[in-house]
C-alpha atoms as one frame of an Amber mdcrd trajectory, in Angstrom:
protein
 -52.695   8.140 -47.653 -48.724   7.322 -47.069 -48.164  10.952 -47.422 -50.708
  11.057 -44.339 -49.417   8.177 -42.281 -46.156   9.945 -42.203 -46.221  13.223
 -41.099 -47.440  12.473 -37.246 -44.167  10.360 -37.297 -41.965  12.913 -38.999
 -43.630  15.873 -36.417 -42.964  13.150 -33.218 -38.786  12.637 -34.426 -38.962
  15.923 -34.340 -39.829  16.750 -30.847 -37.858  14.380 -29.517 -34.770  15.544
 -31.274 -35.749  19.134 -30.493 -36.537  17.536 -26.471 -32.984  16.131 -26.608
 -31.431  19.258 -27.656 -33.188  21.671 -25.038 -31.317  19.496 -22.206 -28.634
  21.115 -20.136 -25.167  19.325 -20.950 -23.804  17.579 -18.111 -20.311  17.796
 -17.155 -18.237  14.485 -17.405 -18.157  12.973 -14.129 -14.687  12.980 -12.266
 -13.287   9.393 -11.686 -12.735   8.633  -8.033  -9.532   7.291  -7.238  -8.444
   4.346  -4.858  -4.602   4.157  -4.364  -3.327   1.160  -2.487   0.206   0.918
  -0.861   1.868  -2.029   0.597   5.013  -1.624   2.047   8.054  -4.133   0.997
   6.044  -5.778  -1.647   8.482  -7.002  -4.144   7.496  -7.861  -8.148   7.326
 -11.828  -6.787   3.811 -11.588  -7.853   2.077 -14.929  -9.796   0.928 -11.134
 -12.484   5.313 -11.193 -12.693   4.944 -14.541 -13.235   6.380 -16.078  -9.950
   3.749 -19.469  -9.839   4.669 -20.385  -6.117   3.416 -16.783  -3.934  -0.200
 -17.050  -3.954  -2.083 -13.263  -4.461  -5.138 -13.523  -6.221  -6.859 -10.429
  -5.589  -3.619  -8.247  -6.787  -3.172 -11.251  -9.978  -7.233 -10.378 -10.654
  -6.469  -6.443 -10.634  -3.255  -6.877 -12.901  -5.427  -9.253 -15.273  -8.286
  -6.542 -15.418  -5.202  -3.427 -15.686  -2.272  -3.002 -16.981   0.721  -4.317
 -15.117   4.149  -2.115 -15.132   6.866  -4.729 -16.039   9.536  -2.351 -16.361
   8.723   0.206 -13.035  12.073   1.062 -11.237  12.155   2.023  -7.994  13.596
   6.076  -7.025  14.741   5.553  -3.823  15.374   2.141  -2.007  13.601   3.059
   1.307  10.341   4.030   2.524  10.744   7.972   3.125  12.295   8.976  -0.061
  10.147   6.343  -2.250   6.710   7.932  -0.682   7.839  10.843  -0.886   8.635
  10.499  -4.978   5.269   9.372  -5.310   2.899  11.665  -3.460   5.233  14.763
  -4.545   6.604  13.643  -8.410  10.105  14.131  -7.345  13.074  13.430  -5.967
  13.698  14.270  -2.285  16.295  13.678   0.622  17.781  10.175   1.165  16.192
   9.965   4.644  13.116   8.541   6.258  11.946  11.700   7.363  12.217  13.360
   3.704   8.506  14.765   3.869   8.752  16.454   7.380  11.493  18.105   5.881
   9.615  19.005   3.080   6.340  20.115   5.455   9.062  22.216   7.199  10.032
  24.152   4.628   5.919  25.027   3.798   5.966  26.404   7.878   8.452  28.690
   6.580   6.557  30.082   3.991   8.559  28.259   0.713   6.516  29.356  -2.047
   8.177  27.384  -4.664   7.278  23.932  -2.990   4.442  22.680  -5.950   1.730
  20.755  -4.201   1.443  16.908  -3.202  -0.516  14.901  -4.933  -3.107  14.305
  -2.614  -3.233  17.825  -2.210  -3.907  18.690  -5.506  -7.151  16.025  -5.893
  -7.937  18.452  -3.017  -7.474  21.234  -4.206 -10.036  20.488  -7.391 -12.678
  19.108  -5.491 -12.244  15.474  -4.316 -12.559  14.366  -0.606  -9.245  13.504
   0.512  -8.507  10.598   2.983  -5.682   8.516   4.043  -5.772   4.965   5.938
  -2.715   3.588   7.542   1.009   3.627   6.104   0.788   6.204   3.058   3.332
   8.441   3.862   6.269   7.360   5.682   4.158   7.371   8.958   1.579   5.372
   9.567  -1.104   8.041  10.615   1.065  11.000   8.724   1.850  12.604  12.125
   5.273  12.983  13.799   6.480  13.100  17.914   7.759  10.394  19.609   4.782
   8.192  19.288   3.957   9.198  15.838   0.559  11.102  17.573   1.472  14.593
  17.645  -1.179  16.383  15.223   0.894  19.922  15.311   3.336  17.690  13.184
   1.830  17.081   9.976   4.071  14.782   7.157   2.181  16.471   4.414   0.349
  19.404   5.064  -2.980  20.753   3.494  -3.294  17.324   2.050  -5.984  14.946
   3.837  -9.527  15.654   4.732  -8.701  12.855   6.843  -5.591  10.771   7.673
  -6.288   7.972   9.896  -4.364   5.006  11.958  -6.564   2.740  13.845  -3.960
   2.176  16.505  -6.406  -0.958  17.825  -4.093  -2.773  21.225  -0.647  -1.375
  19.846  -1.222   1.984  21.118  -0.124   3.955  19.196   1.180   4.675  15.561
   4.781   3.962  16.341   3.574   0.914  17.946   1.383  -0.270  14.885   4.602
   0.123  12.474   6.114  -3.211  13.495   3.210  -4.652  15.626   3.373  -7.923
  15.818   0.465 -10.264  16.933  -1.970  -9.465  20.121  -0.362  -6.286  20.572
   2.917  -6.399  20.673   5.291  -3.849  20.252   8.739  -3.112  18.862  11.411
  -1.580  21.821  14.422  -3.191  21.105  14.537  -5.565  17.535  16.883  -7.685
  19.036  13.835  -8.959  21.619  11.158  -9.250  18.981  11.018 -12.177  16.754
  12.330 -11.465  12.901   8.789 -14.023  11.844   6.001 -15.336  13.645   2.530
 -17.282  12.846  -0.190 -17.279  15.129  -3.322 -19.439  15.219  -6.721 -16.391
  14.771  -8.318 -13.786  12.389  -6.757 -11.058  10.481  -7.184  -8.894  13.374
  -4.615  -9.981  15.225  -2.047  -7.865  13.243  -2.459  -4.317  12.781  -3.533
  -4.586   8.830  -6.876  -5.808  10.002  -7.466  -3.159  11.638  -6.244  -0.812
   9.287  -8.515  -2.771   6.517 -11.640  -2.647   8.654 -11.567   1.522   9.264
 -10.707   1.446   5.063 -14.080  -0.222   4.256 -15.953   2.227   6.943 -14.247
   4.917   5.080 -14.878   3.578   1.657 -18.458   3.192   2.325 -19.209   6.583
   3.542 -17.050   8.318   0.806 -19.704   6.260  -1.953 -22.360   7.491  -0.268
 -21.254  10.944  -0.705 -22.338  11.815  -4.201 -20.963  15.223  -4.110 -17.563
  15.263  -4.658 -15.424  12.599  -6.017 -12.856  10.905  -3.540  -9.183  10.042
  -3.404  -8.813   7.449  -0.919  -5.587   6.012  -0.351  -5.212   2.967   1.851
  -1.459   1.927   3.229  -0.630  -1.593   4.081   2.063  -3.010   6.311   2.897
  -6.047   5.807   5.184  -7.860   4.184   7.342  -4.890   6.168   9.280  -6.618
   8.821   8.661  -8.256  11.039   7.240 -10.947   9.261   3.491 -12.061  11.235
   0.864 -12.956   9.781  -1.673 -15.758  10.837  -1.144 -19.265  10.545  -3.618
 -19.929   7.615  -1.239 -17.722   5.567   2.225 -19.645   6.030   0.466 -22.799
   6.167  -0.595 -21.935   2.844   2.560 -22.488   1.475   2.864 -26.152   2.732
   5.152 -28.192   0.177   5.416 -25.528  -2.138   8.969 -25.339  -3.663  10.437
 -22.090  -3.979  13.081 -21.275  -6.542  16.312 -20.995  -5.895  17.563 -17.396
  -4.719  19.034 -15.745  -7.694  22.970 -14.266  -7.279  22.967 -15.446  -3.683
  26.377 -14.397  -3.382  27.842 -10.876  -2.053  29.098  -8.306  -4.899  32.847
  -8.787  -5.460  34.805  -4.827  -5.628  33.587  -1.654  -5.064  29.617  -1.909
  -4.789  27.017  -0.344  -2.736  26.055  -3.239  -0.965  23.374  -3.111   1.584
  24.347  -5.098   5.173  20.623  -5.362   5.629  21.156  -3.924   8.843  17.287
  -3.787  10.194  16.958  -7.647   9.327  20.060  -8.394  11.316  18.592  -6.625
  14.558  15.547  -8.751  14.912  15.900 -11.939  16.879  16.786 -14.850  14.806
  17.700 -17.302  16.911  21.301 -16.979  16.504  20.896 -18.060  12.578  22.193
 -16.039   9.488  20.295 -16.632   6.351  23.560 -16.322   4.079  24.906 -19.173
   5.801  21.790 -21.178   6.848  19.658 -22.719   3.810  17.303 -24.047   6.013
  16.504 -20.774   7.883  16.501 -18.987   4.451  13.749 -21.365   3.559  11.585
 -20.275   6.557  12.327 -16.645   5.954  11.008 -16.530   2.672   8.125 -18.694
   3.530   7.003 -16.416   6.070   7.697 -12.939   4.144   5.436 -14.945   1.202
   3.033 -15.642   4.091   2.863 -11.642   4.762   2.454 -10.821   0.795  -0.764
 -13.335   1.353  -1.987 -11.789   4.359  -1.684  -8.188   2.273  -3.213  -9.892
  -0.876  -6.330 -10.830   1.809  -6.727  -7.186   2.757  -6.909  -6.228  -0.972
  -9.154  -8.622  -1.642 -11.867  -7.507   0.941 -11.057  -3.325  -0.444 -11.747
  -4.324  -3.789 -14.988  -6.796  -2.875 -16.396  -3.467  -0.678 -15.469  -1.391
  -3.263 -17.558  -3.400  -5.885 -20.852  -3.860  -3.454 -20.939  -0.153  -3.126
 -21.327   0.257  -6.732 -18.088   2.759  -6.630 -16.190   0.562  -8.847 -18.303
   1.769 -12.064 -16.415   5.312 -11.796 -13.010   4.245  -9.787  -9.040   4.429
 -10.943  -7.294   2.017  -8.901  -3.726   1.750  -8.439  -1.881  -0.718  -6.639
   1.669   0.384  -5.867   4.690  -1.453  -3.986   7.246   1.413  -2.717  10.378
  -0.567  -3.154  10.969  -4.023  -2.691  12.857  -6.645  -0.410  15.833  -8.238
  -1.155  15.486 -12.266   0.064  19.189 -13.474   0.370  19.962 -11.916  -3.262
  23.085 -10.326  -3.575  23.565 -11.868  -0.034  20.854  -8.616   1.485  18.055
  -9.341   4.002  16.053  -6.385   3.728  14.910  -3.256   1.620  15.906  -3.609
  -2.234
């Protein structure tokens, strides 16, 4: 009778093991990939264990990740930084390092190996690019930053997009400042500024807002797997961001600027010449403490305002169901000195 019982269960293991071995394989599924860049974003991060800036969407990604404590910077400016990251190496000391490089592809340079975006494209994924990845807003060159014949990195993007929203134009949303204005001369556009309203009045909420349209279409695309890289502005000068940012920082006490003073001997010290342009009111920071103060109140405003736009990528990211399958990487190109080593501006 056991003997019996058995065998019907011993013939129905078998069918299903026999079932499970009849199915087609399936190939591993690629990993989409989100890559967020925010320009001027310096380690002062509560994840790098500064208490007073207050980021908690970028402190809740470091938690989850793994936080690079020892990252070093190639190149202390935008150009050549983006341009070490989207290519893996070094390139020319100048802002306009990958329109040299997309240059030398017009002219047939074989030897140039491809961009990173370019090779996600080149093995399958959608491509797309939203706001300040390359050193261009937009990735496009001309006068206005506009001219699609002038590509930063060619045969890279599906799509590279710049909501230019009331600033006009790329050039315009680089150092936009609040209800469209735009940069013509630093010296008549104010080095900070806090204005009462949404995230939309500076371009990052616009940039944000086309991100999540793109973000949701590229989940619903269940074909191909997606790079989607998403540049920030802010804290890049000038400093604007809404009121509810800076007032965010109310009372809080700031430490005290490390080796405030200027390099004695032969150094390569930076005269933080773009910082100096702006209007400040007739006030030097290495001589003012008060207008220091302000300064880095307002830049810490900006890292909130970026933190905000993170936090609503990652949230939309998560609702779509994306973030099962995602690799997410939140980079900072290079840095901002605040009054240390007596420098106002990139570190």
């Amino acid at each position: 009778m056991k003997t019996s019982r058995l065998k019907p269960i011993g013939c129905m293991i078998l069918c299903v093991m026999m079932m499970t071995c009849c199915e087609k394989p399936q190939p591993p599924q690629k990993p989409n990939i989100l890559l967020i860049c925010i320009d001027d974003l310096r380690p002062e991060l509560k994840s790098f264990g500064a208490k007073h800036v207050i980021s908690p969407n970028i402190d809740k990604l470091a938690q989850k990740g793994i936080s690079f404590q020892k990252h070093f910077v190639n190149a202390p400016s935008c150009g050549p930084s983006r341009y070490s990251l989207l290519t893996g190496q070094y390139g020319p000391a100048s802002n306009n390092a990958l329109f040299i490089r997309s240059g030398k592809i017009e002219q047939g340079n074989e030897a140039i190996e491809p961009s990173m975006p370019e090779w996600f494209r080149t093995h399958g994924y959608t491509t797309v690019s939203v706001g300040k990845v390359s050193h261009h807003p937009g990735g496009r060159g001309g006068n206005d930053w506009n001219d699609s014949t002038i590509v930063e990195i060619p045969k890279a993007w599906d799509k590279h997009l710049l909501p230019v929203a009331e600033w006009e134009h790329p050039r315009g949303v680089m150092h936009g400042l609040a209800r469209g204005e735009i940069r013509v001369n630093a010296e008549d556009m104010d080095v900070f500024q806090a204005v009462e309203g949404d995230d939309n009045l500076y371009p990052d909420g616009a940039i944000t807002n086309e991100a999540l349209r793109q973000l949701r279409a590229l989940s619903e695309n269940d074909k191909n797997p997606f790079f989607l890289a998403v540049g920030i502005i802010k804290p890049h000068l000038p400093f604007g961001a809404r009121k509810r940012y800076l007032d965010m920082y109310e009372g809080v006490k700031f430490p005290a600027i490390a080796h405030p003073q200027k390099p004695e001997g032969k150094n390569t010290w930076h005269n933080s010449r773009e910082f100096m342009k702006y209007n400040r009111w007739g006030k030097d920071p290495n001589k003012d403490t008060d207008f220091a103060e302000e300064v880095r109140h307002h830049y810490a405003a900006c890292v909130s305002y970026a933190d905000a736009q993170v936090g609503k990528i990652l949230a939309e990211l998560k609702r779509t169901g994306a973030d099962k399958n995602t690799i997410v990487v939140l980079w900072g190109d290079h840095g901002f000195h605040l009054g240390e080593h007596a420098i106002w501006g990139e570190a």
